[in-house]
XYZ file of C-alpha atoms in Angstrom:
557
model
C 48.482 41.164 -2.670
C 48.312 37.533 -4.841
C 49.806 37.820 -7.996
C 48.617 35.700 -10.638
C 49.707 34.116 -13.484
C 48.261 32.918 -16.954
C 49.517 31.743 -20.124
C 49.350 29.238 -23.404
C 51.984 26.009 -23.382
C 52.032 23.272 -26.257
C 50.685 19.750 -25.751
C 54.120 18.620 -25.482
C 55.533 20.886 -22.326
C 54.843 18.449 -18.831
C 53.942 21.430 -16.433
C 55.357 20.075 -13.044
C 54.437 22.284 -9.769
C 58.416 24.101 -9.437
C 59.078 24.770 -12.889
C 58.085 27.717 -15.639
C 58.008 25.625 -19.067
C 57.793 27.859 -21.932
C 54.654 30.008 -23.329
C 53.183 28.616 -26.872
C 53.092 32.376 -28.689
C 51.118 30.962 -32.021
C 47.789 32.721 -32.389
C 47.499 31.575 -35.906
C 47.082 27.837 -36.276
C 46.212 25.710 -39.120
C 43.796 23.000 -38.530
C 42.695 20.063 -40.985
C 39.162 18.828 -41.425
C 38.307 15.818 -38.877
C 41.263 17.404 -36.742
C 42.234 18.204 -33.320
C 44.122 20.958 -31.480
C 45.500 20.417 -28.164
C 47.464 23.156 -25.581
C 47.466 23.890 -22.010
C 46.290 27.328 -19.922
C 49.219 27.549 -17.655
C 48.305 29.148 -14.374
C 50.311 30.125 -11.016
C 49.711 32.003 -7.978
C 52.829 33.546 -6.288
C 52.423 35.967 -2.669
C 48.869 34.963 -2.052
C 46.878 36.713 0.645
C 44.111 35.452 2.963
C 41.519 35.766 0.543
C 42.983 33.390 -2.015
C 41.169 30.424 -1.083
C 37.918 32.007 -1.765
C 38.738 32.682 -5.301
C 38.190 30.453 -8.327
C 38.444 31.357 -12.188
C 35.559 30.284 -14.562
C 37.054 29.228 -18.187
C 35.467 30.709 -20.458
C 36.246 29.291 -24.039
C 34.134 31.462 -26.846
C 34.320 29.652 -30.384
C 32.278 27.881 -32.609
C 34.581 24.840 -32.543
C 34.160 21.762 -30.164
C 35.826 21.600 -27.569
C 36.622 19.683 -23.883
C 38.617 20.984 -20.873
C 40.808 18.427 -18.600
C 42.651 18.830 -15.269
C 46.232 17.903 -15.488
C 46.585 15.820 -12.338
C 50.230 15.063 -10.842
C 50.268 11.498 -10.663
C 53.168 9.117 -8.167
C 56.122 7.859 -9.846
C 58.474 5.063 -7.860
C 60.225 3.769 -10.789
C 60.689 6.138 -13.615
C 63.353 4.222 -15.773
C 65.661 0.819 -15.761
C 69.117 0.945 -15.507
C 69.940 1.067 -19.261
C 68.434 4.247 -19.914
C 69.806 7.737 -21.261
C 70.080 11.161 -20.467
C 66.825 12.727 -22.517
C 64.230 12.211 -19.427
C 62.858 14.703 -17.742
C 64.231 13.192 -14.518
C 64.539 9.380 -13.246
C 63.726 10.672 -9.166
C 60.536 9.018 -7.815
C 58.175 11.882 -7.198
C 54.913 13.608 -8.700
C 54.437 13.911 -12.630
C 51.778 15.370 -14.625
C 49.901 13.002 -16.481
C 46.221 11.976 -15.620
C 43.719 13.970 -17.449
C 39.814 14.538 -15.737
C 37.025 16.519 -16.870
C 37.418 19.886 -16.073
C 33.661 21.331 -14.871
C 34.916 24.968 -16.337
C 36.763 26.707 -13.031
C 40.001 26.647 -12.017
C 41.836 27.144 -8.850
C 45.261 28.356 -8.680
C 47.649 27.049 -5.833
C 50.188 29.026 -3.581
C 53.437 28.949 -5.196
C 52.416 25.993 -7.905
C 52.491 25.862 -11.318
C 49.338 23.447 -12.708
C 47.959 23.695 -16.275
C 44.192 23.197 -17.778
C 44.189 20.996 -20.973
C 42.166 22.140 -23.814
C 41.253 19.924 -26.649
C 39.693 21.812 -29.720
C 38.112 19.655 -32.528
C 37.592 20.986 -36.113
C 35.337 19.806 -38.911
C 33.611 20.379 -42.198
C 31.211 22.632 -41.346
C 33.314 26.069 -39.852
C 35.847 27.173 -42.147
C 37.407 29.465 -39.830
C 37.185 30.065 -36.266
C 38.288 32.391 -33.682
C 38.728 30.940 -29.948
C 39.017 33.156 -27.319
C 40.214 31.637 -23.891
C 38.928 34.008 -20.933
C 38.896 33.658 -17.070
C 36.578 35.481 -15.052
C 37.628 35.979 -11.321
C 34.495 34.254 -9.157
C 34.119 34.486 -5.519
C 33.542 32.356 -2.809
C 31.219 33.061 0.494
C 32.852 31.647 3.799
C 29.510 30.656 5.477
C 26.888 30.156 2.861
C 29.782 28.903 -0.266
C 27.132 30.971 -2.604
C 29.370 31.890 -6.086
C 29.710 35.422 -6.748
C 31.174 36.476 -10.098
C 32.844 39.885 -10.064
C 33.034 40.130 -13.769
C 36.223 40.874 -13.654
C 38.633 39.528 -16.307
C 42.041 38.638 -15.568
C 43.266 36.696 -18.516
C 41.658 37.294 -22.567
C 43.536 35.528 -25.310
C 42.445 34.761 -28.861
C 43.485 32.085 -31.371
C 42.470 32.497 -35.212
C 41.998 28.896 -36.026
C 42.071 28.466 -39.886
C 40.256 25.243 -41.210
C 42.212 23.963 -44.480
C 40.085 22.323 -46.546
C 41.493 18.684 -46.907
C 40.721 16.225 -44.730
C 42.524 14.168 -42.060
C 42.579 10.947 -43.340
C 42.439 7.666 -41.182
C 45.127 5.957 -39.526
C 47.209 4.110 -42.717
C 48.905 1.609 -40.148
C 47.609 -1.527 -37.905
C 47.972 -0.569 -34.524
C 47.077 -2.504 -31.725
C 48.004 -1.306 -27.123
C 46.567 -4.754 -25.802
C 43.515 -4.940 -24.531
C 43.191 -6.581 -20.878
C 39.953 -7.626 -20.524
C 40.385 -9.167 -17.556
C 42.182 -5.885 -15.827
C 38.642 -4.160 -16.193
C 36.728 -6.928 -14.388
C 39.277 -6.804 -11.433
C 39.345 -2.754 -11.333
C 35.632 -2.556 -11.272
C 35.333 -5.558 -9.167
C 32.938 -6.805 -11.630
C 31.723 -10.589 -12.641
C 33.759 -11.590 -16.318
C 30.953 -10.928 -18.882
C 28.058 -10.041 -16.224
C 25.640 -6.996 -17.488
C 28.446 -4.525 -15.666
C 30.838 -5.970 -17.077
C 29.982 -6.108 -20.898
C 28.837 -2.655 -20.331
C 32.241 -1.141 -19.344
C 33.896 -3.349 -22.310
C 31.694 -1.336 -24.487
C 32.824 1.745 -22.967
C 36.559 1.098 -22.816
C 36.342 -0.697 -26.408
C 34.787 2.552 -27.565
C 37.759 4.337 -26.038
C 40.649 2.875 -27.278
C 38.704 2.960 -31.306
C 37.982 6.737 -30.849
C 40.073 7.919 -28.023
C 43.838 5.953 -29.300
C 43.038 4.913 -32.267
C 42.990 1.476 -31.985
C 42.017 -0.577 -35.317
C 43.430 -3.710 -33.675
C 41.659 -5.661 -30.684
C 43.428 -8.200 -28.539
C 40.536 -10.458 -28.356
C 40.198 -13.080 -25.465
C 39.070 -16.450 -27.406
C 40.700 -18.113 -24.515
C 42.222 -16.131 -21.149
C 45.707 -14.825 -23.667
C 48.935 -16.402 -21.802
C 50.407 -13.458 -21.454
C 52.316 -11.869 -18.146
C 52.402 -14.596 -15.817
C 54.682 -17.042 -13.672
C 55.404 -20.133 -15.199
C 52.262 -22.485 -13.507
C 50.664 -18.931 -12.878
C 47.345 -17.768 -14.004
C 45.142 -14.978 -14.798
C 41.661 -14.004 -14.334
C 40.059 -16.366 -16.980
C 38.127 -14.022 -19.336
C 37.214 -17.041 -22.391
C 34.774 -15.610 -24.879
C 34.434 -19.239 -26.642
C 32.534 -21.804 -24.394
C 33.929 -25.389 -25.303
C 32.453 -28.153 -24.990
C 33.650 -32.397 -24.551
C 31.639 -34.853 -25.778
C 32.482 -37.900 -26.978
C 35.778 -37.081 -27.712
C 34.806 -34.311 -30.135
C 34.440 -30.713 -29.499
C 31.842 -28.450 -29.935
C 31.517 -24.514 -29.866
C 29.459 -21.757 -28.615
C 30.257 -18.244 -30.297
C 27.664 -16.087 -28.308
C 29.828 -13.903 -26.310
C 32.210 -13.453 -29.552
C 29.543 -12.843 -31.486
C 28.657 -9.989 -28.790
C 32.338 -8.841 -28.716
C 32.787 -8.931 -32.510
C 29.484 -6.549 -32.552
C 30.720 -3.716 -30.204
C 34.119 -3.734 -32.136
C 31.839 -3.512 -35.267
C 30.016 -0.660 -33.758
C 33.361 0.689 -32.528
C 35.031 1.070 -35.664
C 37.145 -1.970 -35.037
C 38.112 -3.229 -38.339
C 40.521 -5.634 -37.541
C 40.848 -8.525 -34.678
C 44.149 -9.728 -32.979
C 43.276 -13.326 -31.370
C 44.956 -14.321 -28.297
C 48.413 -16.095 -28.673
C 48.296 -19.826 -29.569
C 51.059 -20.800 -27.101
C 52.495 -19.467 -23.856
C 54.792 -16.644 -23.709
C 58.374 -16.616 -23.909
C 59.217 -20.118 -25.442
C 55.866 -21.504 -26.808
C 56.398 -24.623 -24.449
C 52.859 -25.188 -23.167
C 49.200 -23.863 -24.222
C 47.119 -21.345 -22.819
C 44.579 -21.522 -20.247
C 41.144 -23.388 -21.958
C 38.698 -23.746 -19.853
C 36.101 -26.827 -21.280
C 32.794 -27.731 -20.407
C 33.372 -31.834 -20.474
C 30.721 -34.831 -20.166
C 30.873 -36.807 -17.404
C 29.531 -40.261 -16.898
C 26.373 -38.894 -15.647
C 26.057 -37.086 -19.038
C 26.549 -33.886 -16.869
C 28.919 -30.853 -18.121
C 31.666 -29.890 -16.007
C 33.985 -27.210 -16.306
C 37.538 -28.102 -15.774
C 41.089 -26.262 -16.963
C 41.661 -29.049 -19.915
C 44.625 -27.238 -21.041
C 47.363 -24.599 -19.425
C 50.946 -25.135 -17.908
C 50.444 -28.770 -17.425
C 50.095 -29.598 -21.045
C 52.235 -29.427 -23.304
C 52.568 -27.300 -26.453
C 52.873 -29.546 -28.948
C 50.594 -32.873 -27.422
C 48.397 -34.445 -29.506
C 45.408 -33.483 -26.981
C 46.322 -29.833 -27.762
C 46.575 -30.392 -31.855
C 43.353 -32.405 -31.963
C 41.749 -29.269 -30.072
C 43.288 -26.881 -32.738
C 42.351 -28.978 -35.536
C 38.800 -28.433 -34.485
C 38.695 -24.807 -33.199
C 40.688 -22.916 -35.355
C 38.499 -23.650 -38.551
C 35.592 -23.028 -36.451
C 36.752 -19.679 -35.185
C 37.957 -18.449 -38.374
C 34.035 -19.459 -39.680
C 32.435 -17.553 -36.785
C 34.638 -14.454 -37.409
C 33.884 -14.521 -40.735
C 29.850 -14.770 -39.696
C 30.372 -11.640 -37.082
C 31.832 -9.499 -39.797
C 35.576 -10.202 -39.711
C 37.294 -12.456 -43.156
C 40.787 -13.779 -42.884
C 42.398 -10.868 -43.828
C 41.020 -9.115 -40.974
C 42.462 -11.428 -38.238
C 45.972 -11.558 -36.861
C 47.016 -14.749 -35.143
C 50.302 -15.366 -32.798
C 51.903 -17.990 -32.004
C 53.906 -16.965 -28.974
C 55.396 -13.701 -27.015
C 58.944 -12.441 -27.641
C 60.409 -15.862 -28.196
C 64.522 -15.558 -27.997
C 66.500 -17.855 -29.829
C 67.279 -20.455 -27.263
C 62.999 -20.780 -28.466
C 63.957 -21.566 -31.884
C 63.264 -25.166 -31.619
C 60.344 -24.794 -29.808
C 58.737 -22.202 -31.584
C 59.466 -23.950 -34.568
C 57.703 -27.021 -34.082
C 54.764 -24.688 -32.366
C 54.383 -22.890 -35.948
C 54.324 -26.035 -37.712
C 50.930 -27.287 -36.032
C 49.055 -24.582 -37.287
C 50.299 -23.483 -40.348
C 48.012 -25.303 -42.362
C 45.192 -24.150 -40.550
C 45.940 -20.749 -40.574
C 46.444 -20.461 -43.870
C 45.691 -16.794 -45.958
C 45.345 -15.335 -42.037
C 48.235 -13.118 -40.783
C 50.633 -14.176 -38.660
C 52.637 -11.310 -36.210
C 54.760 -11.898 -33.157
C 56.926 -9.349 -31.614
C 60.678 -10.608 -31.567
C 63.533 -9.098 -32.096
C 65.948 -12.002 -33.640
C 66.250 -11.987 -37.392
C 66.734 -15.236 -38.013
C 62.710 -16.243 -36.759
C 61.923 -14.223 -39.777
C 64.920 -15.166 -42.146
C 64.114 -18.941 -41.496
C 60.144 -18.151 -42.440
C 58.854 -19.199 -38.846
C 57.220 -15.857 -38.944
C 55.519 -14.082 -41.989
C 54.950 -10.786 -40.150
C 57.690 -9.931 -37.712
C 56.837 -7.280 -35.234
C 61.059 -6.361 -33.602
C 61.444 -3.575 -30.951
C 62.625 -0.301 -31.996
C 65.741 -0.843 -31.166
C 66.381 -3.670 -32.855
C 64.385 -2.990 -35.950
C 67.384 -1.916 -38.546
C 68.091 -5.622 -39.731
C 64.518 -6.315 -40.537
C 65.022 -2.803 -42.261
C 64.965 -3.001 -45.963
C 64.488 -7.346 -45.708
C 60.746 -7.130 -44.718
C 57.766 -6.449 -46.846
C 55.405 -5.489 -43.831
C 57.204 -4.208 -41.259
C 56.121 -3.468 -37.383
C 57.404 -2.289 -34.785
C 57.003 -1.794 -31.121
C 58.200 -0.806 -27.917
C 57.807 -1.454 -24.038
C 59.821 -1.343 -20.715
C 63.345 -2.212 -21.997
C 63.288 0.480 -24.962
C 64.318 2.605 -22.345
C 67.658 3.648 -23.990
C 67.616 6.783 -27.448
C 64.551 5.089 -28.262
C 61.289 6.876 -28.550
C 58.787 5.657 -25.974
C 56.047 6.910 -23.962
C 57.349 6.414 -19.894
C 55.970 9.323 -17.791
C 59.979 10.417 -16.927
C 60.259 11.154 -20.138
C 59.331 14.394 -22.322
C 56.389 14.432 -24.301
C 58.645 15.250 -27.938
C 59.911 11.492 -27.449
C 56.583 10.053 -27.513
C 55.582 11.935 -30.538
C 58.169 11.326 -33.088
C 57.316 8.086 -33.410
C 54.579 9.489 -35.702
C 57.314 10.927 -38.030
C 59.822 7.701 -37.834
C 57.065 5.513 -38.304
C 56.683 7.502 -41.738
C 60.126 7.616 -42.905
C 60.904 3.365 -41.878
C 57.502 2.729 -44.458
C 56.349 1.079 -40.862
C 52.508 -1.201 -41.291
C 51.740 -1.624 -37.958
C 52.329 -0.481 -34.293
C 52.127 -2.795 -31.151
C 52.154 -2.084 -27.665
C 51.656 -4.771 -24.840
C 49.813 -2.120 -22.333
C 46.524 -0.316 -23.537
C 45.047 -1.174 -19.898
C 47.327 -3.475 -18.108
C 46.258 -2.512 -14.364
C 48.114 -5.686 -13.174
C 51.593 -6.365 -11.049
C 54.282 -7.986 -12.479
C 53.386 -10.965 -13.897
C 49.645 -10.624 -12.902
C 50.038 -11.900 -9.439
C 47.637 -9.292 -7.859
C 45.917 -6.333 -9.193
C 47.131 -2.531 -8.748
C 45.333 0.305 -8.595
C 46.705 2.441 -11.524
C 45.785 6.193 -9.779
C 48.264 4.957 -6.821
C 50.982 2.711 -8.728
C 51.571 3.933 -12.518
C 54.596 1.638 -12.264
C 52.823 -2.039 -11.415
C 53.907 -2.409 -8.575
C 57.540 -0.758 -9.058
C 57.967 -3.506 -11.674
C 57.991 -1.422 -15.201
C 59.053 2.213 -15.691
C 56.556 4.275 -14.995
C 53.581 4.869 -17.467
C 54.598 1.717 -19.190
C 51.689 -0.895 -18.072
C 48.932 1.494 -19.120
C 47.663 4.126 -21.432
C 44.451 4.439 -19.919
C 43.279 5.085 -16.214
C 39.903 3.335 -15.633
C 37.218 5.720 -16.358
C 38.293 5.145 -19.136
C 40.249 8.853 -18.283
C 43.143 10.038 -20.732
C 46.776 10.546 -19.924
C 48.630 13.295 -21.339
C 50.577 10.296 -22.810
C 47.742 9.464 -24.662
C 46.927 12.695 -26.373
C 50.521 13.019 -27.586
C 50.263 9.923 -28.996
C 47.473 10.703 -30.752
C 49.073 13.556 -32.190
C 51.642 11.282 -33.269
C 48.997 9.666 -35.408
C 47.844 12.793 -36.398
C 51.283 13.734 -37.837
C 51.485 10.486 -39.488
C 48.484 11.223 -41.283
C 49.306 14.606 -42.440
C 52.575 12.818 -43.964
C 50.646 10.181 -46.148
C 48.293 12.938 -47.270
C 50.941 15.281 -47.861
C 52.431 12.398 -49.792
C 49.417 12.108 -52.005
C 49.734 15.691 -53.141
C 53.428 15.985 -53.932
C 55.110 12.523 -53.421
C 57.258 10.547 -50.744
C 60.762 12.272 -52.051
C 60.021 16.106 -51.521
C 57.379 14.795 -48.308
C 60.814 13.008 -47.171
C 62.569 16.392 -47.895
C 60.229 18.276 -45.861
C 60.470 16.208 -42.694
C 64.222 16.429 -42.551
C 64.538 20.218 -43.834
C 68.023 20.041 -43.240
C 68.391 19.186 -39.999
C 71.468 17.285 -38.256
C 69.824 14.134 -37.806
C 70.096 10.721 -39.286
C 66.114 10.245 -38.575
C 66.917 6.927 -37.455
C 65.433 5.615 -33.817
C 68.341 6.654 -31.691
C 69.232 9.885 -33.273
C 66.517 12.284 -34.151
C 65.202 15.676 -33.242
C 64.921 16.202 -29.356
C 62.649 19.072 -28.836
C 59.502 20.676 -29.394
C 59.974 23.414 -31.618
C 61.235 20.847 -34.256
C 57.417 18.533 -34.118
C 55.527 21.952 -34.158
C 56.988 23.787 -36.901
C 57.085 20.378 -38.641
C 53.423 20.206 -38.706
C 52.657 24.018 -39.676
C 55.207 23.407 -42.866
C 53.478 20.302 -43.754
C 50.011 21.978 -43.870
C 51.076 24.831 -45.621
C 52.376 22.521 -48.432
C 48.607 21.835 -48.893
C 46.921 24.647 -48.163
């Protein structure tokens, strides 16, 4: 006879197909206006019997609350984590890993002697106060010859939550955060002409995404193809939403395409741009990939590469084209809805000191014309910052504490070397390292939050395109879950979601903070526990983010 098996796991538990994680017991839960609940409907089938594989479950979820229901898929993972990493994954082995989240159609089918889980998101707002949510399955059979559904009424799993709505509201995100945006990943995916009808339609969608789906505030923005992730001489899929034009030797600009971009981000809840880096990655030796429409002496306009890896950085063809674009750009933006202190300029990638020089004299060319706009870059030497070459530094995690304390506005991110006591967000790890971030980007005052992979569904270095539901790992060349929030859909990763409750958490801080101040908010996030609440050594498990979250809501109750 099949035995079955049903219960309620947290968000943060990764159900893999050979292991029990543990059940979530709360049946009380506190929710905030504008907020979101997430947990999982564990389910296993152990001695199954021929008639098995004509039996589904429907899902039935009673409430007045909104709600969706995802399939946890197991996804392949070659390269889980470098060689400088630590002992808090959930194993380094290549193999499968939940992760990928699809829309669940309301039945569920367990397998023979494997654990999977059903993801349900609940969403609260103004108008229900309180809610009950009762999570039912209803064994539904299968005919062999005519596959008609026959529903035997018969329950085999009932549970009930009493959701209680508090009656403050979430607020929004207080931080810049920014996953980069690859435009030109979603072309190549969807095999799709850059900024054809297809095309501008699926940036809407993914654009939409990453403002209401990861809370994005911060678009990449492709003026020019960003030179970002490619050989030296290498190049990527040109997405340029300025057209340029040569005539005469003056320039001249066509803002139609930003002006569409700038409109979905509008429409998006976008409130602030990042423009593509000025210079190439990595040493700010050359300039980026500018594609110009130029006059030839039949008065006819060409397009030609004008400027990339055989030009260099600081060339007085390359200044006389900033002196005329950047003025003109920062006028459009202005015109599409977006004022200087909206816009976030770069100058180049991760430079490392042996860049100094180069960097240096980089900065210098458009300092005056970027003046009153921010300036980021993520680096992780001091001395960029100490020597002013950079007004907003943006360091990796772990090397953040000597900005610590020196920096007004301090960032932070992290990507495939942050490997090591670090939070991050690779698929080897567990889900409790991905969320504290929320809570450490609290206590280290942090502004804004970068990450270099929102979509990147590219090999290393962009030399051919990968198809993210076979290779989470580009290609073996980053751990894992690094390149990529997102599967192209745009579908959700479990990674995502706990992110976003990262966000969440961060929220609930500042609001907390409102009512009763940063010292005793500060006093309830450490409650006594053996930490230091730095980036290497903080709380490593569940129990610690969930209980965190009911205390901080009952402060405000």
């Amino acid at each position: 006879m099949a035995n079955y098996e049903f219960y309620l796991a947290s968000s943060l538990e990764k159900v893999f197909p050979t292991k029990r994680v543990f059940e979530d017991k709360r049946r009380d839960i506190d929710l905030l206006i504008n907020d979101k609940l997430n947990l999982q409907l564990v389910y296993n089938l152990s001695e199954a019997d021929r008639k098995v594989r004509n039996r589904q479950f429907k899902v039935n979820i009673i409430t007045s609350l909104k709600y969706e229901l995802f399939d946890v898929n197991l996804v392949k993972c070659e390269y889980l984590a470098t060689e400088n990493h630590d002992r808090f994954y959930i194993d380094t082995n290549p193999g499968l890993y939940p992760d990928l989240l699809t829309e669940n159609k309301g039945y569920i089918k367990p397998l023979s002697n494997q654990f999977k889980s059903l993801w349900i998101s609940l969403y609260s707002d103004s108008n229900v106060k309180s809610a009950y949510v009762t999570i039912q399955l209803e064994e539904v059979l299968f005919e062999d010859n005519t596959g008609s559904m026959i529903n035997t009424n018969k329950v085999y799993f009932e549970e009930t939550l009493n959701i209680n709505i508090v009656n403050q509201v979430l607020p929004k995100l207080p931080i810049k955060h920014t996953q980069w945006f690859h435009t030109d990943s979603i072309a190549n995916y969807h095999h799709t002409k850059v900024f054809s009808k297809e095309h501008w339609s699926l940036i809407d969608k993914y654009i939409e995404f990453a403002s209401k789906k990861s809370d994005i505030n911060l678009l990449l923005t492709p003026v020019f193809t960003p030179p970002l992730d490619t050989d030296v001489g290498g190049e990527r899929t040109t997405v340029q939403l300025v057209d340029v034009y040569y005539k005469d030797g003056k320039y001249d600009f066509n803002f139609d395409k930003l002006q569409k971009w700038c409109s979905i981000c509008k429409k998006h809840g976008v409130d602030s741009i990042e423009v593509a880096h000025l210079f190439t990655q990595w040493g700010a030796k050359f300039t980026p990939k500018i594609v110009v429409y130029v006059e030839d002496e039949n008065k006819e306009f060409k397009l030609e590469k004008k400027f990339g890896w055989h030009v260099s950085a600081t060339s007085n063809e390359y200044k006389e084209f900033l002196n005329s674009f950047l003025p003109s750009l920062i006028s459009a933006f202005a015109d599409f809805g977006y004022s200087k202190n909206n816009l976030y300029f770069h100058i180049s990638d991760e430079p490392h000191l042996d860049h100094f020089e180069d960097y240096k004299n980089a900065k210098n060319i458009v300092n005056d014309l970027l003046k009153d706009c921010n300036m980021i870059d993520a680096l992780s030497d001091y001395s960029f910052y100490e020597k002013k070459l950079v007004e907003i530094p943006i360091p990796s995690n772990d090397h953040i504490e000597p900005f610590v304390n020196n920096v007004d506005h301090l960032w932070t991110y992290y990507c495939i070397a942050q490997g090591n006591l670090v939070p991050n967000r690779f698929i080897g790890q567990p889900s409790y390292r991905n969320r504290i971030m929320g809570v450490l980007l609290y206590l280290y005052k942090i502004e804004g939050f970068l990450h270099w992979g929102f979509n990147y569904w590219e090999s290393e270095n962009s030399r051919e395109s990968i198809n993210p539901f076979i290779s989470t790992d580009g290609n073996c060349a980053f751990p894992s879950g690094d390149p990529f929030l997102v599967y192209p859909g745009p579908l959700s990763s479990i990674r995502n979601e706990v992110q976003m409750e990262a966000f969440s958490d961060l929220k609930l801080m500042k609001l907390v903070e409102s009512k009763i101040g940063r010292e005793k908010t500060v006093g309830l996030i450490k409650n006594g526990e053996d930490y230091k609440f730095s980036f290497t050594d903080y709380p490593k498990n569940n129990k610690y983010l969930i209980d965190l979250r009911a205390r901080l809501i009952n402060i405000i109750k």
